[in-house]
PDB file of N, CA and C in Angstrom:
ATOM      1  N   UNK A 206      28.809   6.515  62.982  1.00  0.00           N
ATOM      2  CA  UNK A 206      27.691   7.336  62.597  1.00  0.00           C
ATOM      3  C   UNK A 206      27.445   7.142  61.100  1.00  0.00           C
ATOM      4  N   UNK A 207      26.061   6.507  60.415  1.00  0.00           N
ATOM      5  CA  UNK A 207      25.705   6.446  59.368  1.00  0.00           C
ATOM      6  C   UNK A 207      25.790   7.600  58.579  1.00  0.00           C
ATOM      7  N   UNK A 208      25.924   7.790  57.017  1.00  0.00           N
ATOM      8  CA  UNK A 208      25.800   9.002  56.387  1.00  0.00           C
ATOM      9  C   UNK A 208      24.418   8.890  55.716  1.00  0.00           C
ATOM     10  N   UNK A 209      23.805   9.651  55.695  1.00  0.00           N
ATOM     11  CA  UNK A 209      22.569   9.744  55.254  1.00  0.00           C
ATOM     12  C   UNK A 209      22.811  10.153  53.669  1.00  0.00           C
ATOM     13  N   UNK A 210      22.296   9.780  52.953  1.00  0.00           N
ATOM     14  CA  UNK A 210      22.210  10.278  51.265  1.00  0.00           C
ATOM     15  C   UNK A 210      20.937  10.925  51.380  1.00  0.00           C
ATOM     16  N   UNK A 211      21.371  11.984  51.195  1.00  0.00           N
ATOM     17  CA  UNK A 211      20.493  13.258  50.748  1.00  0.00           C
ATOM     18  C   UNK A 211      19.884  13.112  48.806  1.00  0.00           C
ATOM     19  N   UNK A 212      19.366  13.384  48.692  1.00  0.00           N
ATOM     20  CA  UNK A 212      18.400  14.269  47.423  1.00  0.00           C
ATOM     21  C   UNK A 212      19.333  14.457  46.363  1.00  0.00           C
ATOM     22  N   UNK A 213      19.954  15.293  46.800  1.00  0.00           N
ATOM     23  CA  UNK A 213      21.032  15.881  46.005  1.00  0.00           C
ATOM     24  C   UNK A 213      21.942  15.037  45.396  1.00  0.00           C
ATOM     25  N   UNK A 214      22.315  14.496  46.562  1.00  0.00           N
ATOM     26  CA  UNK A 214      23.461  13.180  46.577  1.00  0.00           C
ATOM     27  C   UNK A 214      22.756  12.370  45.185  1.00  0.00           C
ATOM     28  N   UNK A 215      22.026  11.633  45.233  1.00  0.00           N
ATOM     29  CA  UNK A 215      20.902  10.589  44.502  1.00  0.00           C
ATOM     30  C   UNK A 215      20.689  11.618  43.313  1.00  0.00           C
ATOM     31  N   UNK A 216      20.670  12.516  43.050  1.00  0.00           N
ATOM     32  CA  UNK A 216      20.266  13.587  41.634  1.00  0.00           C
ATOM     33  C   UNK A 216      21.819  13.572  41.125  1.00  0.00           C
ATOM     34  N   UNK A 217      23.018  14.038  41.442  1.00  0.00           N
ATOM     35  CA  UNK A 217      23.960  13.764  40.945  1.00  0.00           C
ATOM     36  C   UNK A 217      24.231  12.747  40.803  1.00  0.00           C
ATOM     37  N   UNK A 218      24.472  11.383  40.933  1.00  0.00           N
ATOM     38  CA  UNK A 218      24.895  10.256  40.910  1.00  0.00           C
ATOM     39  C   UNK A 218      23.809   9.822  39.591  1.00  0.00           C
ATOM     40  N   UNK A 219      22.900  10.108  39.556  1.00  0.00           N
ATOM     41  CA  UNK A 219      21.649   9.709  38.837  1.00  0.00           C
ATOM     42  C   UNK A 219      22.313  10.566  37.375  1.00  0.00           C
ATOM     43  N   UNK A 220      22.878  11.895  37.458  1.00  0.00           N
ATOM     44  CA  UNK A 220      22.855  12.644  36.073  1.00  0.00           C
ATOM     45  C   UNK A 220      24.634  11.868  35.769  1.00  0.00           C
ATOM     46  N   UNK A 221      25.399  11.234  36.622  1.00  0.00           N
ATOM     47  CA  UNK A 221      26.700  11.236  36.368  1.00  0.00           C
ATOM     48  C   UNK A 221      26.381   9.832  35.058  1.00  0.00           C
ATOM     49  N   UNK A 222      25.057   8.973  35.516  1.00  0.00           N
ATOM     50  CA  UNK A 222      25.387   8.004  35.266  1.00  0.00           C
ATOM     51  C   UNK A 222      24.846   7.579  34.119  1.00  0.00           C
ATOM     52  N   UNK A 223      23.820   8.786  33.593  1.00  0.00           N
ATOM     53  CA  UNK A 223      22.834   8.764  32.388  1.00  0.00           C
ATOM     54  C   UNK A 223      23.734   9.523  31.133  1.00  0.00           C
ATOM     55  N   UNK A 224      24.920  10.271  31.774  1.00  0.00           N
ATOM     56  CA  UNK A 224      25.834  11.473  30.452  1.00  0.00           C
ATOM     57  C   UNK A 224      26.879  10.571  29.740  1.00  0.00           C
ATOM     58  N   UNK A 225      26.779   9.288  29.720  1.00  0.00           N
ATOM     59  CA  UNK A 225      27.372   8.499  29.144  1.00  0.00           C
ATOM     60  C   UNK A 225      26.040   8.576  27.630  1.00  0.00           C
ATOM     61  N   UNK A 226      25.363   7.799  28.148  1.00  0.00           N
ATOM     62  CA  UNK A 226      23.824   7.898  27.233  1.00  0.00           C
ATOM     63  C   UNK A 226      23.572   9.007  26.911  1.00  0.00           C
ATOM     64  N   UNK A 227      23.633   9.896  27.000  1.00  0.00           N
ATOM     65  CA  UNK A 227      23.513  11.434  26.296  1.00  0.00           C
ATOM     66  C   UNK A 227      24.256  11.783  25.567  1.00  0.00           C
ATOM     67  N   UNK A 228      25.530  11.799  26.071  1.00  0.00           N
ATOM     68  CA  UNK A 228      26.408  12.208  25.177  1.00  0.00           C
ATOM     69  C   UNK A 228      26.583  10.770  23.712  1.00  0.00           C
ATOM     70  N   UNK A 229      26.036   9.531  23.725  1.00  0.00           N
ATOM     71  CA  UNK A 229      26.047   8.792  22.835  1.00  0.00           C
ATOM     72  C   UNK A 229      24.454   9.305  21.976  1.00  0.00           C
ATOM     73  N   UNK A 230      24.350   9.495  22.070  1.00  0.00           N
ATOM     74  CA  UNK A 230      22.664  10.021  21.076  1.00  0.00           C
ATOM     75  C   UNK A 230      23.142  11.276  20.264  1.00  0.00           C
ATOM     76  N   UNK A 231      23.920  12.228  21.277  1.00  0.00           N
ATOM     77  CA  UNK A 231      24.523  13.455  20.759  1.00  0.00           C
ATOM     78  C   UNK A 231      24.998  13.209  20.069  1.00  0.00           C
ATOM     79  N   UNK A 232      25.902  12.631  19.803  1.00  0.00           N
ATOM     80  CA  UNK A 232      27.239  11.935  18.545  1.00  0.00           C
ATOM     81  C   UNK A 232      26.545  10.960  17.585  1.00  0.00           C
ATOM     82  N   UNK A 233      25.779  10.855  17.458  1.00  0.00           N
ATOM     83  CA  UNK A 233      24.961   9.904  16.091  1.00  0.00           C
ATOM     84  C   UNK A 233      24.383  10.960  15.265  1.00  0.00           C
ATOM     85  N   UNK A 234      24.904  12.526  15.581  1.00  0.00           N
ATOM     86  CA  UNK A 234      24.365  13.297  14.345  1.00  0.00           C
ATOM     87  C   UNK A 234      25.664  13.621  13.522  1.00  0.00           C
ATOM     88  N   UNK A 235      25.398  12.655  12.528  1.00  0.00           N
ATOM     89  CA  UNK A 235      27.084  12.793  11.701  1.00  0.00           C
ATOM     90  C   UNK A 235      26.637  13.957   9.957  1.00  0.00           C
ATOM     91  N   UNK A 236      25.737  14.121   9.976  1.00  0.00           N
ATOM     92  CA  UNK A 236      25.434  14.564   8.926  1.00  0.00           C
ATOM     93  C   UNK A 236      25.330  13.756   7.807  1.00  0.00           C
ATOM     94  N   UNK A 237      25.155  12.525   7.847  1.00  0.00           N
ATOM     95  CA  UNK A 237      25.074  11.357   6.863  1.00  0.00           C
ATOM     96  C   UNK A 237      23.836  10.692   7.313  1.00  0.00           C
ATOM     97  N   UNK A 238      22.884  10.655   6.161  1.00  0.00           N
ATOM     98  CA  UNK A 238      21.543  10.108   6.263  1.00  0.00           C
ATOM     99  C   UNK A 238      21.525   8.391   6.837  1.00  0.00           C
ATOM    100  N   UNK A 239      22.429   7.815   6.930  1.00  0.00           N
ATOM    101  CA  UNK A 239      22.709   6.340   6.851  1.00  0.00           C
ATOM    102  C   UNK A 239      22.921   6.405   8.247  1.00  0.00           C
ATOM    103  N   UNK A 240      23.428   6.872   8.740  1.00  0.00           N
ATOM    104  CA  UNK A 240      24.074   6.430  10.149  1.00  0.00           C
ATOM    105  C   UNK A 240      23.735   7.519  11.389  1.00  0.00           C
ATOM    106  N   UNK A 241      22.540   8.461  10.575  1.00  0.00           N
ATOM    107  CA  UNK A 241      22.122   9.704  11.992  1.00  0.00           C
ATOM    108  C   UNK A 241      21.042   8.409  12.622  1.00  0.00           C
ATOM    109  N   UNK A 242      20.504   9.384  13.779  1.00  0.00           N
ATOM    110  CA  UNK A 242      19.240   8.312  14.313  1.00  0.00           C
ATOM    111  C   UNK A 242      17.986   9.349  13.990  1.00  0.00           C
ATOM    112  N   UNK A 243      16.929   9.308  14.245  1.00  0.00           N
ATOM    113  CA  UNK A 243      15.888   9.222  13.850  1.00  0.00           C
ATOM    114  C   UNK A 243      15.692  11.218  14.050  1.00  0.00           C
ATOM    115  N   UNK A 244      16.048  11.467  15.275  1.00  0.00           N
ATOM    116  CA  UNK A 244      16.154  13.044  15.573  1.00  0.00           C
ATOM    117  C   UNK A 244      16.640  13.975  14.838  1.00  0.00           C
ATOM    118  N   UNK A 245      18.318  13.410  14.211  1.00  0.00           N
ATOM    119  CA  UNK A 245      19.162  14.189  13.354  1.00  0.00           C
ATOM    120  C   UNK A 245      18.678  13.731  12.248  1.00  0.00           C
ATOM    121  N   UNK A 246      18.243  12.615  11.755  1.00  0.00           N
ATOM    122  CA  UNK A 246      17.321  12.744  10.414  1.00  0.00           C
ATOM    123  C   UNK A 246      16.627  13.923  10.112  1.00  0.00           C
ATOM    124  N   UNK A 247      15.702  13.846  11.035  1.00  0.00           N
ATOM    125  CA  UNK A 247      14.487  14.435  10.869  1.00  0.00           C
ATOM    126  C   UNK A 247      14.617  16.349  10.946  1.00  0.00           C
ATOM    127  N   UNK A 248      15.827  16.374  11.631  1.00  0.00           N
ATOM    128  CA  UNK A 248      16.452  17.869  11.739  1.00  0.00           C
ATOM    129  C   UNK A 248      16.932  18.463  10.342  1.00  0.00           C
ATOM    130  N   UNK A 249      17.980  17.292   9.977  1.00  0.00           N
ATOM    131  CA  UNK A 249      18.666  17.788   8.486  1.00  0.00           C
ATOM    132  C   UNK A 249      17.550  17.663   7.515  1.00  0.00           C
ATOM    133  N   UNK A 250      16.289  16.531   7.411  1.00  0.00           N
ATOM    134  CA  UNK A 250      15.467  16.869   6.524  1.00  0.00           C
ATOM    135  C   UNK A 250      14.938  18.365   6.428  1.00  0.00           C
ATOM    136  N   UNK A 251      14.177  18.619   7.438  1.00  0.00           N
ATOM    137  CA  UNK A 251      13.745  19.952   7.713  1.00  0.00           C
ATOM    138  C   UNK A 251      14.270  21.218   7.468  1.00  0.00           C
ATOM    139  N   UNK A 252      16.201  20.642   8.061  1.00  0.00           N
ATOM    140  CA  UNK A 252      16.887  22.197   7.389  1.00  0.00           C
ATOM    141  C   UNK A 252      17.662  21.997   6.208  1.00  0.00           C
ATOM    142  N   UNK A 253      17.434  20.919   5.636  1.00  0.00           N
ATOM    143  CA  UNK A 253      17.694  20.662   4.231  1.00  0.00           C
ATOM    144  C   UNK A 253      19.457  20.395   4.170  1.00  0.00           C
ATOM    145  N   UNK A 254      19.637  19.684   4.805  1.00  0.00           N
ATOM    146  CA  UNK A 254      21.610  19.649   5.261  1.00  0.00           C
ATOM    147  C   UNK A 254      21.454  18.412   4.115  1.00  0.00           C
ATOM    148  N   UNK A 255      20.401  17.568   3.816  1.00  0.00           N
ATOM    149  CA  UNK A 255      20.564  16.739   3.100  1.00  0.00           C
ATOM    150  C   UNK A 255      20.549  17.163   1.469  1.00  0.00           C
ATOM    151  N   UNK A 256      19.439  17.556   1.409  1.00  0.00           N
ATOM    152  CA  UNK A 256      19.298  18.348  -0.024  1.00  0.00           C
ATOM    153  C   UNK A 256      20.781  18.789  -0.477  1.00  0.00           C
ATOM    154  N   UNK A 257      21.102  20.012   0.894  1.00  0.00           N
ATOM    155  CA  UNK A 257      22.408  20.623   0.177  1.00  0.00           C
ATOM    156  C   UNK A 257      23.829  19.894  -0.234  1.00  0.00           C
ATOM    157  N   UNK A 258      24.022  18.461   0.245  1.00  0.00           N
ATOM    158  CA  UNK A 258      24.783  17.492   0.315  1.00  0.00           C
ATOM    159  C   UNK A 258      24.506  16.946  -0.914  1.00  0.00           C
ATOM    160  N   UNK A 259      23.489  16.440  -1.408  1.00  0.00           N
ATOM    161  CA  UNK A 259      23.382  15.778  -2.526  1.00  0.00           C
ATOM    162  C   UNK A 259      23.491  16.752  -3.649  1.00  0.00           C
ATOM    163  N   UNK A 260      22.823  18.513  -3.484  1.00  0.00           N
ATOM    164  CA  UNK A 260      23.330  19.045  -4.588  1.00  0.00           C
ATOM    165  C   UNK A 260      24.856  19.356  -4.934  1.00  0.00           C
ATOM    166  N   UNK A 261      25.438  19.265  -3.634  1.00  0.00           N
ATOM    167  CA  UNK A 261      26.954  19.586  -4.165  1.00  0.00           C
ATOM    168  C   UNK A 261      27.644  18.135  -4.403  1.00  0.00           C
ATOM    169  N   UNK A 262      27.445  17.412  -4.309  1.00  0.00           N
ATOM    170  CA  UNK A 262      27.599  16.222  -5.178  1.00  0.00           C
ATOM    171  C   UNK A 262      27.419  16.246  -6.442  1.00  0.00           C
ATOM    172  N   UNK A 263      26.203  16.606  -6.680  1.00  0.00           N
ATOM    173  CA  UNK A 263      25.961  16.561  -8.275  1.00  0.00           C
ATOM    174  C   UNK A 263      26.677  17.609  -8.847  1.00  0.00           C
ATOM    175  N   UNK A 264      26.823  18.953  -7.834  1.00  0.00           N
ATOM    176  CA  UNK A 264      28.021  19.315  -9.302  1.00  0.00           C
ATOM    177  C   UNK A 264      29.312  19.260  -8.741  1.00  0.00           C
ATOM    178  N   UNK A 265      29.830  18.415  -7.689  1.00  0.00           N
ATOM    179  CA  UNK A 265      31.361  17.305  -8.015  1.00  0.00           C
ATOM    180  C   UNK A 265      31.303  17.064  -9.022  1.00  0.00           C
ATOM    181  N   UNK A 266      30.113  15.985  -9.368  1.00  0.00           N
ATOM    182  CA  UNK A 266      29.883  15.062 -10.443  1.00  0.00           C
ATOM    183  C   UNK A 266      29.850  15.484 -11.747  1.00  0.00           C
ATOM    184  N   UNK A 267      29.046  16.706 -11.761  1.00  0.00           N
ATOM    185  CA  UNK A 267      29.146  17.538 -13.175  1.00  0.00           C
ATOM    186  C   UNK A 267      30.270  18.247 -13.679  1.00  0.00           C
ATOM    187  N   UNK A 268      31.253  18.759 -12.431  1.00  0.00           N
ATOM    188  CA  UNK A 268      32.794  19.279 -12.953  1.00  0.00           C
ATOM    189  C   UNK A 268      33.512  17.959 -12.724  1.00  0.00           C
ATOM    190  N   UNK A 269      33.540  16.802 -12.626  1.00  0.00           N
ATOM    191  CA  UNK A 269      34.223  15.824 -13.035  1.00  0.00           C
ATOM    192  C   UNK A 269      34.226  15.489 -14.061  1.00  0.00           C
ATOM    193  N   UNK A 270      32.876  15.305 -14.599  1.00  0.00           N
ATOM    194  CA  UNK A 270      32.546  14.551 -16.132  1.00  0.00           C
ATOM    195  C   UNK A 270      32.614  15.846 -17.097  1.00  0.00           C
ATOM    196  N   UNK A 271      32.745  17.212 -16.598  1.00  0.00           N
ATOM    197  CA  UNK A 271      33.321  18.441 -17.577  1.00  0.00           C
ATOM    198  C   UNK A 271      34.734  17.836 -17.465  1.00  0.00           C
ATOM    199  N   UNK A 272      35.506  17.743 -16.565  1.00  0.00           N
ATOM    200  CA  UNK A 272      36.907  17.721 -16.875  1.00  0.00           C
ATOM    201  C   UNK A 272      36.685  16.036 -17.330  1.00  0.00           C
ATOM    202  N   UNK A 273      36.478  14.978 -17.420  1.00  0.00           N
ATOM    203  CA  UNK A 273      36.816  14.105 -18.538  1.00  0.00           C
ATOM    204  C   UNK A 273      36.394  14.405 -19.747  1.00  0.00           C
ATOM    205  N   UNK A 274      35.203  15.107 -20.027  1.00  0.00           N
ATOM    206  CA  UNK A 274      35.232  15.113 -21.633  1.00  0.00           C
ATOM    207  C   UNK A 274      36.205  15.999 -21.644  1.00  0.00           C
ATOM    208  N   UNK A 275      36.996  16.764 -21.138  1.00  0.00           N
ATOM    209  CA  UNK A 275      38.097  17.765 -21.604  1.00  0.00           C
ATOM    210  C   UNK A 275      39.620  16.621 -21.811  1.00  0.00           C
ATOM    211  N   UNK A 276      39.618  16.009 -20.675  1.00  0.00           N
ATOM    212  CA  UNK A 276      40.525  14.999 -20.883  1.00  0.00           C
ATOM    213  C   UNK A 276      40.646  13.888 -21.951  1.00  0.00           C
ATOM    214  N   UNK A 277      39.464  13.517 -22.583  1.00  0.00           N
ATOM    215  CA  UNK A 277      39.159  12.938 -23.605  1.00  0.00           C
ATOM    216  C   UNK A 277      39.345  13.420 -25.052  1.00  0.00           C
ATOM    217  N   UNK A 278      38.857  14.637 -25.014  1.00  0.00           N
ATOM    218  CA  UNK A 278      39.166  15.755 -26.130  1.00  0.00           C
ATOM    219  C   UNK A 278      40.372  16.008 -26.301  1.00  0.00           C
ATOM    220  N   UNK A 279      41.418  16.100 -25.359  1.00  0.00           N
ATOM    221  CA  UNK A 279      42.153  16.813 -25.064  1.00  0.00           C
ATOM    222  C   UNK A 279      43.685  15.652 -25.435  1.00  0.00           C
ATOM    223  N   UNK A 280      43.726  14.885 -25.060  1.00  0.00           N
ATOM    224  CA  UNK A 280      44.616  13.428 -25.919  1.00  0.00           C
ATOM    225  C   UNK A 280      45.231  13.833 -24.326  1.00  0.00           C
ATOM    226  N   UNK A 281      44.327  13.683 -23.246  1.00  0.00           N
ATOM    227  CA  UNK A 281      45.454  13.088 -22.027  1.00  0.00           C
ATOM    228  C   UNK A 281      45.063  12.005 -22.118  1.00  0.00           C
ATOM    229  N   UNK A 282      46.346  11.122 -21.248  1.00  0.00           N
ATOM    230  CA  UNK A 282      47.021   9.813 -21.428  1.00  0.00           C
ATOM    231  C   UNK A 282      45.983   9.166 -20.616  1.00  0.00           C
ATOM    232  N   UNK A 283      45.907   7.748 -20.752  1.00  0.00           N
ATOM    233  CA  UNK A 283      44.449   6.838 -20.545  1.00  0.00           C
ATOM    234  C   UNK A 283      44.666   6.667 -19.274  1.00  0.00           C
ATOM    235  N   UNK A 284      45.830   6.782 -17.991  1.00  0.00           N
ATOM    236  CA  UNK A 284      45.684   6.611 -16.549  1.00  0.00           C
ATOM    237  C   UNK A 284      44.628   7.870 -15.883  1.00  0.00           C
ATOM    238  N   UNK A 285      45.167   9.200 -16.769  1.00  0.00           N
ATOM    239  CA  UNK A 285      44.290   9.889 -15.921  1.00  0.00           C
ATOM    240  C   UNK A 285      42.767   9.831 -16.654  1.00  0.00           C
ATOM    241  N   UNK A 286      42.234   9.428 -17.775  1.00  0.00           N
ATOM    242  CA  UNK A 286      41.315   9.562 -18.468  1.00  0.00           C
ATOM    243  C   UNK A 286      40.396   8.318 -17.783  1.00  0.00           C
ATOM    244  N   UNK A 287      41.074   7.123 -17.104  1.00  0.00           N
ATOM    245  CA  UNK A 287      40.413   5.718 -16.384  1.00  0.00           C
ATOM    246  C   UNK A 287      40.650   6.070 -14.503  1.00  0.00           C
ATOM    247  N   UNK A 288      41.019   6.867 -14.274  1.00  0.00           N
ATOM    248  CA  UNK A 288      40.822   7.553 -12.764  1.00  0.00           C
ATOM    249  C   UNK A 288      39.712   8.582 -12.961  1.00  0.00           C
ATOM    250  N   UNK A 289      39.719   9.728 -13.959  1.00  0.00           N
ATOM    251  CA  UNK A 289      38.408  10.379 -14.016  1.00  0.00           C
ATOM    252  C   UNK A 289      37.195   9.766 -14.464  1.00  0.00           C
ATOM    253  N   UNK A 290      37.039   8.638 -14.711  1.00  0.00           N
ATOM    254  CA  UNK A 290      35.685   7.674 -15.064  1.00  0.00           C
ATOM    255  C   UNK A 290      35.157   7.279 -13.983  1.00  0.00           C
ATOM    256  N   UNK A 291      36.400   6.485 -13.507  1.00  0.00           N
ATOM    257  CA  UNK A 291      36.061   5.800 -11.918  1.00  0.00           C
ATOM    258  C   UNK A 291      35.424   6.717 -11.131  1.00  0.00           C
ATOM    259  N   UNK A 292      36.081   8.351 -10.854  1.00  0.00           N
ATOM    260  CA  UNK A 292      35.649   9.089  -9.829  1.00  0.00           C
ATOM    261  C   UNK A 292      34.074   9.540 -10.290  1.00  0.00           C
ATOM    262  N   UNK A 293      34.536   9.779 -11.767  1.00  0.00           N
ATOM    263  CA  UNK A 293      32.464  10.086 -12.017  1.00  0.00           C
ATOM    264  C   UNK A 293      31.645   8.820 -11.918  1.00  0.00           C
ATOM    265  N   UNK A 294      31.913   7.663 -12.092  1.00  0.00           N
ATOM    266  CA  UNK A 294      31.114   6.866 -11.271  1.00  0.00           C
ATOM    267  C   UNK A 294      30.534   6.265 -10.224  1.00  0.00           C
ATOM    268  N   UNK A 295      31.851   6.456  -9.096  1.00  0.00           N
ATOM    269  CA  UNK A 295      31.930   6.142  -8.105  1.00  0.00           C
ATOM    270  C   UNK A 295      30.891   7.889  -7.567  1.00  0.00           C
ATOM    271  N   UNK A 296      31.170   8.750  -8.010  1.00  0.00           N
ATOM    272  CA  UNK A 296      30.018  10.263  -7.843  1.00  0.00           C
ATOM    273  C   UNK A 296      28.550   9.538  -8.016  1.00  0.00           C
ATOM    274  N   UNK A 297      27.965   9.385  -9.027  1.00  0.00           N
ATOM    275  CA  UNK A 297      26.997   8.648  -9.462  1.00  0.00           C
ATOM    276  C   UNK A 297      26.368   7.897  -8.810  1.00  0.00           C
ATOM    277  N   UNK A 298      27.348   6.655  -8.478  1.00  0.00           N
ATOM    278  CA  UNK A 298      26.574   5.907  -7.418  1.00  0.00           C
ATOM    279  C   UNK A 298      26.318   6.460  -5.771  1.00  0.00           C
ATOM    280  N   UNK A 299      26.870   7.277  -5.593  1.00  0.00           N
ATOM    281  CA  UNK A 299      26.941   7.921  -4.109  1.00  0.00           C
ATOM    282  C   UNK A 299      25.684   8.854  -4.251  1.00  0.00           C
ATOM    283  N   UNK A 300      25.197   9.516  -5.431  1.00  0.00           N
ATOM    284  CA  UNK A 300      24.106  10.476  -5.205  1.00  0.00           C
ATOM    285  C   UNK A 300      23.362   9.183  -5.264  1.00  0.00           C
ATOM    286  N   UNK A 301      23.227   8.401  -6.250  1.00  0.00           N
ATOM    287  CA  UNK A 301      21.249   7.295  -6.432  1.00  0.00           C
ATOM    288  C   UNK A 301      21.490   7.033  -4.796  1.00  0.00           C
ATOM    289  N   UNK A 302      23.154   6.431  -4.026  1.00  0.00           N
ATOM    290  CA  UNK A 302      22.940   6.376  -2.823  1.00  0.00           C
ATOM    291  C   UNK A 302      21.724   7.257  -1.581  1.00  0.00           C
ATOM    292  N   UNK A 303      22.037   8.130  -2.435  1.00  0.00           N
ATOM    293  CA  UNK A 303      21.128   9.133  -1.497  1.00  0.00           C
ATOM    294  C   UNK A 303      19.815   9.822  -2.132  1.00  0.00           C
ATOM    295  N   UNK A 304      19.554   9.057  -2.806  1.00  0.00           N
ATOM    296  CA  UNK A 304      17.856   9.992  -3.223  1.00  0.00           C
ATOM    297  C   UNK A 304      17.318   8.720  -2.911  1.00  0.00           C
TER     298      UNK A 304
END
C-alpha cells in the first residue's frame, strides 16, 4: 500500500529545509558595519548601533592619548610610552575605518 504525502508532509519538509538559510541571514548581524548584510546595516543605521560604536571609540581613543601625554609627562619608561602610541593609533585608524 502506497503512502500518500499529504500537504502537511510537503510544508514541513519544505520549512526543515529552508532553516538552514534562515538561520544563516540571522547570524550576519554581527554589529560590525563590514561584515552585516544589507538588513542589519540598514537596522543599526537607523538605531544608531553604529554611531554609538564609533563614539565610544573615540573616547577609547581620547582616554588613551590622555593617559600617554600623562605617561610622557610623567618619565614612564619608553615600553609602556611605545605600546600607548601604537594603541592610540591603531584607535585612529579603526574610527577613519568607520566614518
Amino acid at each position: 500500500m502506497p503512502k500518500t504525502i499529504t500537504l502537511k508532509s510537503i510544508t514541513a519538509l519544505c520549512l526543515l529545509a529552508t532553516a538552514p538559510m534562515l538561520s544563516a541571514c540571522q547570524s550576519t548581524c554581527t554589529g560590525d558595519a563590514r561584515y552585516d548584510n544589507y538588513w542589519c546595516a540598514r537596522g543599526n543605521l537607523r538605531n544608531g548601533t553604529y554611531a554609538a560604536q564609533t563614539n565610544q571609540l573615540q573616547m577609547i581613543a581620547y582616554d588613551r592619548q590622555a593617559e600617554l601625554e600623562a605617561a610622557r609627562s610623567g618619565g614612564a619608561d619608553d615600553a609602556r610610552i611605545a605600546s600607548l602610541e601604537a594603541e592610540v593609533k591603531a584607535l585612529q585608524q579603526q574610527i577613519q575605518a568607520m566614518m
